[in-house]
Structures are given as C-alpha cells and as structure tokens.
Coordinates of N, CA and C in Angstrom, one line a residue:
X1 N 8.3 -16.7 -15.8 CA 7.3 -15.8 -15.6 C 5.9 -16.5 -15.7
X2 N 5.2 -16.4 -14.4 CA 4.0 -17.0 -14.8 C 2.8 -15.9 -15.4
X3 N 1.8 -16.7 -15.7 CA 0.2 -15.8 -16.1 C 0.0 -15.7 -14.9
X4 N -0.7 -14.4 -15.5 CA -1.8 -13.6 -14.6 C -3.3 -13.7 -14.8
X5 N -4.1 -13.8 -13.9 CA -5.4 -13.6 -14.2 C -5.5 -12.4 -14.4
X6 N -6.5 -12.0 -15.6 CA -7.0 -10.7 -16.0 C -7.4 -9.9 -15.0
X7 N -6.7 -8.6 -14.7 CA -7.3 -7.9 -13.4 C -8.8 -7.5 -13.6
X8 N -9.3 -7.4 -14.7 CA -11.1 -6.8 -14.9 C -11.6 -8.0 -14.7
X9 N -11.1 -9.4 -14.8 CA -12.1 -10.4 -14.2 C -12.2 -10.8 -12.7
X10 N -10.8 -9.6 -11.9 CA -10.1 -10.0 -10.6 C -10.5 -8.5 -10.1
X11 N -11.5 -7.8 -9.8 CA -11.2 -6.5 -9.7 C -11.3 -6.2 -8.1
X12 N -11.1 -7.2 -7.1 CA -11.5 -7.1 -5.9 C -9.6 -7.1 -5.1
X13 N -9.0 -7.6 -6.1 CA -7.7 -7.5 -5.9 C -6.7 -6.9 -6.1
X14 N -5.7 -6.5 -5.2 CA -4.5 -5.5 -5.4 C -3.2 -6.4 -5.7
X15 N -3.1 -5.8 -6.7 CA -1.4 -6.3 -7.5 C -0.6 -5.3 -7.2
X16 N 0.7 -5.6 -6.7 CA 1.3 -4.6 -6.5 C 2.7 -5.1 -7.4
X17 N 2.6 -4.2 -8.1 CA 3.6 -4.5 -9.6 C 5.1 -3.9 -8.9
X18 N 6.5 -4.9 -9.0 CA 7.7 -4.4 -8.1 C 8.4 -3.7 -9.5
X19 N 8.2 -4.2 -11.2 CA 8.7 -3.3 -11.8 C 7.7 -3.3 -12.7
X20 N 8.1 -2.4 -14.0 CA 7.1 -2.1 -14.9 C 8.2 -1.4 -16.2
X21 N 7.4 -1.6 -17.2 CA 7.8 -0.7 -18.6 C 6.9 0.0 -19.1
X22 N 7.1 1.1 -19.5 CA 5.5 1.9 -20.6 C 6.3 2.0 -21.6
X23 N 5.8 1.9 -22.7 CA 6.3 2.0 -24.3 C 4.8 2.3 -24.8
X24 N 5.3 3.2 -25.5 CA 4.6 3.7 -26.9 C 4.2 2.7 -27.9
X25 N 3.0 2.2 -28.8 CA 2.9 1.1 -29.5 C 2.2 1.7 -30.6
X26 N 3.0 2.5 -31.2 CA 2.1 3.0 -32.9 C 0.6 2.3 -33.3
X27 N 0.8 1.0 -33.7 CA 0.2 0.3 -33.8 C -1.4 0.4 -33.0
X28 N -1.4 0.3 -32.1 CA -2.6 0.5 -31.3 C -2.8 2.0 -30.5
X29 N -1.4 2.6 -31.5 CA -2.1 4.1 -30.7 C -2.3 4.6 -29.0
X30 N -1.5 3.2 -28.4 CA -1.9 3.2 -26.9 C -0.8 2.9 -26.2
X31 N -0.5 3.6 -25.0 CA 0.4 3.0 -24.4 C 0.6 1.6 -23.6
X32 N 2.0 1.1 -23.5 CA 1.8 -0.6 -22.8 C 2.5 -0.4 -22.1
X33 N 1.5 -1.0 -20.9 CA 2.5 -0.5 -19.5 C 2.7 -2.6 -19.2
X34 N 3.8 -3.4 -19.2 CA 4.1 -4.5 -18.6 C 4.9 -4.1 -17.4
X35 N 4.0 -5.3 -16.8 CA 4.4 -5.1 -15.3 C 4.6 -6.6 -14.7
X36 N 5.8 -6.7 -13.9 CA 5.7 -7.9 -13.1 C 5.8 -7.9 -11.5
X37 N 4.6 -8.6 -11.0 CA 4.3 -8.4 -9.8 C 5.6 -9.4 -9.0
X38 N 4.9 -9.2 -7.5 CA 6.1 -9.9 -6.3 C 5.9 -11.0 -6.7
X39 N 4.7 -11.8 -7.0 CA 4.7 -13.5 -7.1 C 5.5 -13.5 -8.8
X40 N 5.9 -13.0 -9.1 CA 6.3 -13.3 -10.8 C 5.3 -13.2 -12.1
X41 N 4.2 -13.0 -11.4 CA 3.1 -12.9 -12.5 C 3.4 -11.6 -13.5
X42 N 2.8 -12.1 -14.9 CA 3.5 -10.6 -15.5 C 1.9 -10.0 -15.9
X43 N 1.5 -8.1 -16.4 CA 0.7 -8.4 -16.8 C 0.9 -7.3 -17.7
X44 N -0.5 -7.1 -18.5 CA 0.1 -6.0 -19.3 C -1.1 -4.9 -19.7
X45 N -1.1 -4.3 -19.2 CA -2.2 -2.8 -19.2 C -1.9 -2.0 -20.5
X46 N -3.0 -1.3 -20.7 CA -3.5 -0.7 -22.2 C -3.5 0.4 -21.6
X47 N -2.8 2.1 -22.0 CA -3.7 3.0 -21.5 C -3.8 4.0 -22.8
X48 N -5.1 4.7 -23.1 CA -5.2 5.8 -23.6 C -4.4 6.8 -23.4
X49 N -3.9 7.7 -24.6 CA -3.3 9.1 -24.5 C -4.0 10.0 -23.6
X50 N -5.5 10.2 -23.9 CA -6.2 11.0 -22.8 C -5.9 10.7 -21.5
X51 N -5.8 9.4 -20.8 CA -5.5 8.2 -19.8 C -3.8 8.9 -19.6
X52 N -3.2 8.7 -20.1 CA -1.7 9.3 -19.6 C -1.9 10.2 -19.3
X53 N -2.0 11.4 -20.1 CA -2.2 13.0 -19.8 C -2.7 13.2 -18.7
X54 N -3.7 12.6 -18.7 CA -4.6 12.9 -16.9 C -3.7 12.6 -15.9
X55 N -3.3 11.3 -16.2 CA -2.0 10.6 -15.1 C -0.6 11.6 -14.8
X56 N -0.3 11.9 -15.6 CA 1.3 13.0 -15.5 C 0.7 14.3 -15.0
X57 N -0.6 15.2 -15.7 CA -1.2 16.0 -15.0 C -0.9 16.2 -13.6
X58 N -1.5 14.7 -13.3 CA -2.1 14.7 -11.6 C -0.5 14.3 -11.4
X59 N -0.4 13.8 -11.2 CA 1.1 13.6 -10.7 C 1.7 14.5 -10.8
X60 N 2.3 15.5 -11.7 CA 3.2 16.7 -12.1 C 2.4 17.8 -10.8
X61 N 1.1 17.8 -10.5 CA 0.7 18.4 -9.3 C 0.9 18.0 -7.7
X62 N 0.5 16.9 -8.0 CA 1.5 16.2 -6.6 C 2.6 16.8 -6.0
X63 N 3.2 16.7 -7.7 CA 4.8 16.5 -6.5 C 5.3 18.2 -6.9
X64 N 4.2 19.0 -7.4 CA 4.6 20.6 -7.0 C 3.8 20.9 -6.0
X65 N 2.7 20.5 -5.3 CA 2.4 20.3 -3.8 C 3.6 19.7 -2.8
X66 N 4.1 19.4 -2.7 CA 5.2 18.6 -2.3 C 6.2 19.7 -2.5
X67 N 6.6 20.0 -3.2 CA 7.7 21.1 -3.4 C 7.5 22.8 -2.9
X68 N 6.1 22.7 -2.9 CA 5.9 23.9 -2.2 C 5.9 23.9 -0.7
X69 N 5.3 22.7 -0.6 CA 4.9 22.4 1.0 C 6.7 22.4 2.0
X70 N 7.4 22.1 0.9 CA 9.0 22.2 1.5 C 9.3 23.7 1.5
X71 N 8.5 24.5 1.3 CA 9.3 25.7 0.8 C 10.2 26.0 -0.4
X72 N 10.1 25.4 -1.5 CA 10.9 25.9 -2.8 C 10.5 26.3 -3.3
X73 N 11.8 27.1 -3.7 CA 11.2 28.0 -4.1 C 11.4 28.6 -6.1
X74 N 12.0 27.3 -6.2 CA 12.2 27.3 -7.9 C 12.0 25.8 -7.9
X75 N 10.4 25.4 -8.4 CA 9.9 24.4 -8.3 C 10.4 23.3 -9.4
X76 N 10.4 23.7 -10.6 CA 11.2 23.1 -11.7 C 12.3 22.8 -11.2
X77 N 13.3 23.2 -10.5 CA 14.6 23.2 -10.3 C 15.0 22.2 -9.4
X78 N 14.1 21.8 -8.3 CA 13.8 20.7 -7.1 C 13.7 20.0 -7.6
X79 N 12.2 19.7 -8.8 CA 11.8 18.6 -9.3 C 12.9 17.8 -10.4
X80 N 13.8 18.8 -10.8 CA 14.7 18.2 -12.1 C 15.5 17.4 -11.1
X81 N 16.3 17.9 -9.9 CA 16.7 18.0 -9.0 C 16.8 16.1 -8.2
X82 N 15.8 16.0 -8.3 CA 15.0 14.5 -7.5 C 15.0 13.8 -8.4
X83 N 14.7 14.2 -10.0 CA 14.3 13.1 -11.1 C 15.9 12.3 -10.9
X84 N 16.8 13.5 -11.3 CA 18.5 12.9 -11.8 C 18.7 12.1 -10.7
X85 N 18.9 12.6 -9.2 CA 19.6 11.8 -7.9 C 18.5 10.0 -7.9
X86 N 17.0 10.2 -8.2 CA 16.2 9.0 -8.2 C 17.0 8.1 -9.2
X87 N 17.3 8.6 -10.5 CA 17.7 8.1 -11.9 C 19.3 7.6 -11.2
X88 N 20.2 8.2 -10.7 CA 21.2 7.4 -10.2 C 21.2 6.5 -9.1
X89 N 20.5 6.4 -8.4 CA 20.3 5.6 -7.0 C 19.2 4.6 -7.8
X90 N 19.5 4.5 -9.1 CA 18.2 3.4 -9.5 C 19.3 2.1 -10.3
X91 N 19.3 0.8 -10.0 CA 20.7 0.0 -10.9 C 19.8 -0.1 -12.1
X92 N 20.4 -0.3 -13.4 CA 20.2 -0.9 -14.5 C 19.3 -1.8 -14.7
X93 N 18.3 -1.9 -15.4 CA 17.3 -3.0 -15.4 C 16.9 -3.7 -16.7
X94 N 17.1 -4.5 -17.4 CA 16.3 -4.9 -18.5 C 14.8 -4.6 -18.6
X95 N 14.2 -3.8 -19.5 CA 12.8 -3.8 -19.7 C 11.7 -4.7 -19.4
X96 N 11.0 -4.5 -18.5 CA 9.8 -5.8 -18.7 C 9.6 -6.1 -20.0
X97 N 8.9 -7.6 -19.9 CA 8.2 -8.1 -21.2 C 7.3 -9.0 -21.2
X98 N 6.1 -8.9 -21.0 CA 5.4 -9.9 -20.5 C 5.2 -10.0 -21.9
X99 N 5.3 -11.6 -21.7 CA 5.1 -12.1 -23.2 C 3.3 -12.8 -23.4
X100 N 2.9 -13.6 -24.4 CA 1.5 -14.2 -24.3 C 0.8 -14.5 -23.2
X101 N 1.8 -15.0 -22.3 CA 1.1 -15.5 -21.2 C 0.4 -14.7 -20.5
X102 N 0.9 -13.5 -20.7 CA 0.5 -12.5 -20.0 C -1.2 -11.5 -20.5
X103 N -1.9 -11.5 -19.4 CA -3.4 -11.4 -20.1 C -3.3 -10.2 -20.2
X104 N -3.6 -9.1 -20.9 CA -4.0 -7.8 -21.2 C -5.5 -7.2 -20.5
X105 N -5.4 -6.1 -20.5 CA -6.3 -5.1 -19.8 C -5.9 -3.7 -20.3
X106 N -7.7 -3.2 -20.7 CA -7.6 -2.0 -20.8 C -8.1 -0.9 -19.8
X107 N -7.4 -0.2 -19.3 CA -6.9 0.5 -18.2 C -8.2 1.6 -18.9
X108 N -9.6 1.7 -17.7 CA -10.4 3.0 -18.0 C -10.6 3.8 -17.2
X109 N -9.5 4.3 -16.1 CA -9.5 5.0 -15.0 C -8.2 4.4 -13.8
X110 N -7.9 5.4 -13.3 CA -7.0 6.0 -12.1 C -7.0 6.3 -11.5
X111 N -6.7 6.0 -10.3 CA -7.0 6.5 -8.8 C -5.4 6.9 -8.2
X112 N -4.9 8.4 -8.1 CA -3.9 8.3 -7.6 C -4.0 8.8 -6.2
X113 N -3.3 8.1 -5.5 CA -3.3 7.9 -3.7 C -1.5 8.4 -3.5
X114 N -1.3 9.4 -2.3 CA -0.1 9.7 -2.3 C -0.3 9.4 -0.4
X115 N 1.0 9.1 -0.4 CA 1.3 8.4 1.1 C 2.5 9.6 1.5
X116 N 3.0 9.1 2.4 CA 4.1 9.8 3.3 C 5.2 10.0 2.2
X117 N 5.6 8.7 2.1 CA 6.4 8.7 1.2 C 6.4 8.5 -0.3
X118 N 5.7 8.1 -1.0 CA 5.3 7.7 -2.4 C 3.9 7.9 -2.5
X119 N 3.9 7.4 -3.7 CA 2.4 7.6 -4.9 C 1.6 6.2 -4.9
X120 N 1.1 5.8 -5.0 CA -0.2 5.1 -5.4 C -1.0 5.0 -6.2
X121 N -1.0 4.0 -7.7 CA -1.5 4.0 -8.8 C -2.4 3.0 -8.8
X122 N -3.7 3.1 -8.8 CA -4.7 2.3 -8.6 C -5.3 1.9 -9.9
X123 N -5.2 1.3 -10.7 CA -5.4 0.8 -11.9 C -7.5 0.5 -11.9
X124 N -7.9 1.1 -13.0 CA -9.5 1.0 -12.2 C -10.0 0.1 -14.4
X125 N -10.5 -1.1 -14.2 CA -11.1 -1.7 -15.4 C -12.6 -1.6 -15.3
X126 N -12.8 -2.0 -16.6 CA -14.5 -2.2 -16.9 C -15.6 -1.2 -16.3
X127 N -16.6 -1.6 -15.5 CA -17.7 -0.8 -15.1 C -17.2 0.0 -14.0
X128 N -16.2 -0.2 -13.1 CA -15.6 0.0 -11.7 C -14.5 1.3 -12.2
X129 N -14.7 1.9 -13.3 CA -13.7 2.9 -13.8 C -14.7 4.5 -13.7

C-alpha cells in the first residue's frame, strides 16, 4: 500500500476510492472512513457525527426519490429489498486498513452527486468545505 498525499493539501484532485471501511472510533468520537484508491494509495478521512447524519439523510432521500420515481409503492420494502440482493452480489472482503502511511483528513463537507446509475461522494476539506 502506498501513501497518499493529503487530499486538503491536493484539493484540485479527484480520488476515486475502489473500496472503503467506516468504523466508529470512541476515542476521537469520529467516524474513520479508510479508503484505498485504483493506484493503491490508502487514505483515511475523519467524519463528524453531525457529518454522517447529514450524509445518510441525503442519501436515505435519494434513493426514496428513486423508489418513487419507479412507482413503489411500499418504499421501505424496495429499499430493504436492494440492500439484501446488493449485500449478496457483493464477495467477501477483508476491511481496509490504511495504516501510518496513510495521511488523514478531516472531512468538513459533502457534496452528493447522483448519476444514472450510482451516487457520488465528493469529499470537500479546509476552506473549500
């Protein structure tokens, strides 16, 4: 696994992370999202509880836009529906881990972008948040 440059020192560039982990970390009260991009770089983002909430919010509205736009008509029941069949069509993975090498960032804003087919998580640092 190699280092990453700090994305708040890199903020002109798009990382597109192929997997990821979020864990709970008592300790700092914050969530850790490690992520390892296509070139192998690992990195590892900080997010606030307020910072999640907003994130699952917007998301959880997405994809009941999405489910109404289909016509369903018991939206819970689609969306449970999609989680399981995603969760089986997904193989087994060992958890990321970006270890020291890996530079941290605290995550002070999100930009979510939805496409045709997926979501888009725009990770926003420092003054650019």
């Amino acid at each position: 696994m190699k280092a990453s440059k700090p994305p708040a020192r890199d903020p002109g560039r798009a990382v597109s992370l192929q997997r990821l982990t979020l864990t709970y970390v008592a300790a700092e009260d914050r969530m850790r999202l490690a992520g390892i991009a296509k070139d192998g770089n690992a990195i590892t983002l900080w997010l606030t509880q307020r910072l999640c909430n907003q994130m699952v919010r917007t998301l959880t509205g997405c994809l009941e836009k999405l489910a109404e736009a289909r016509g369903a008509l018991a939206k819970d029941a689609v969306l449970s529906l999609q989680q399981t069949a995603a969760r089986q069509n997904l193989p087994a993975l060992p958890p990321v881990t970006a270890g020291p090498e890996a530079v941290p960032a605290l995550v002070r804003g999100i930009e979510v972008r939805q496409s045709a087919r997926r979501f888009v998580l725009a990770f926003k640092f420092g003054k650019e948040a």
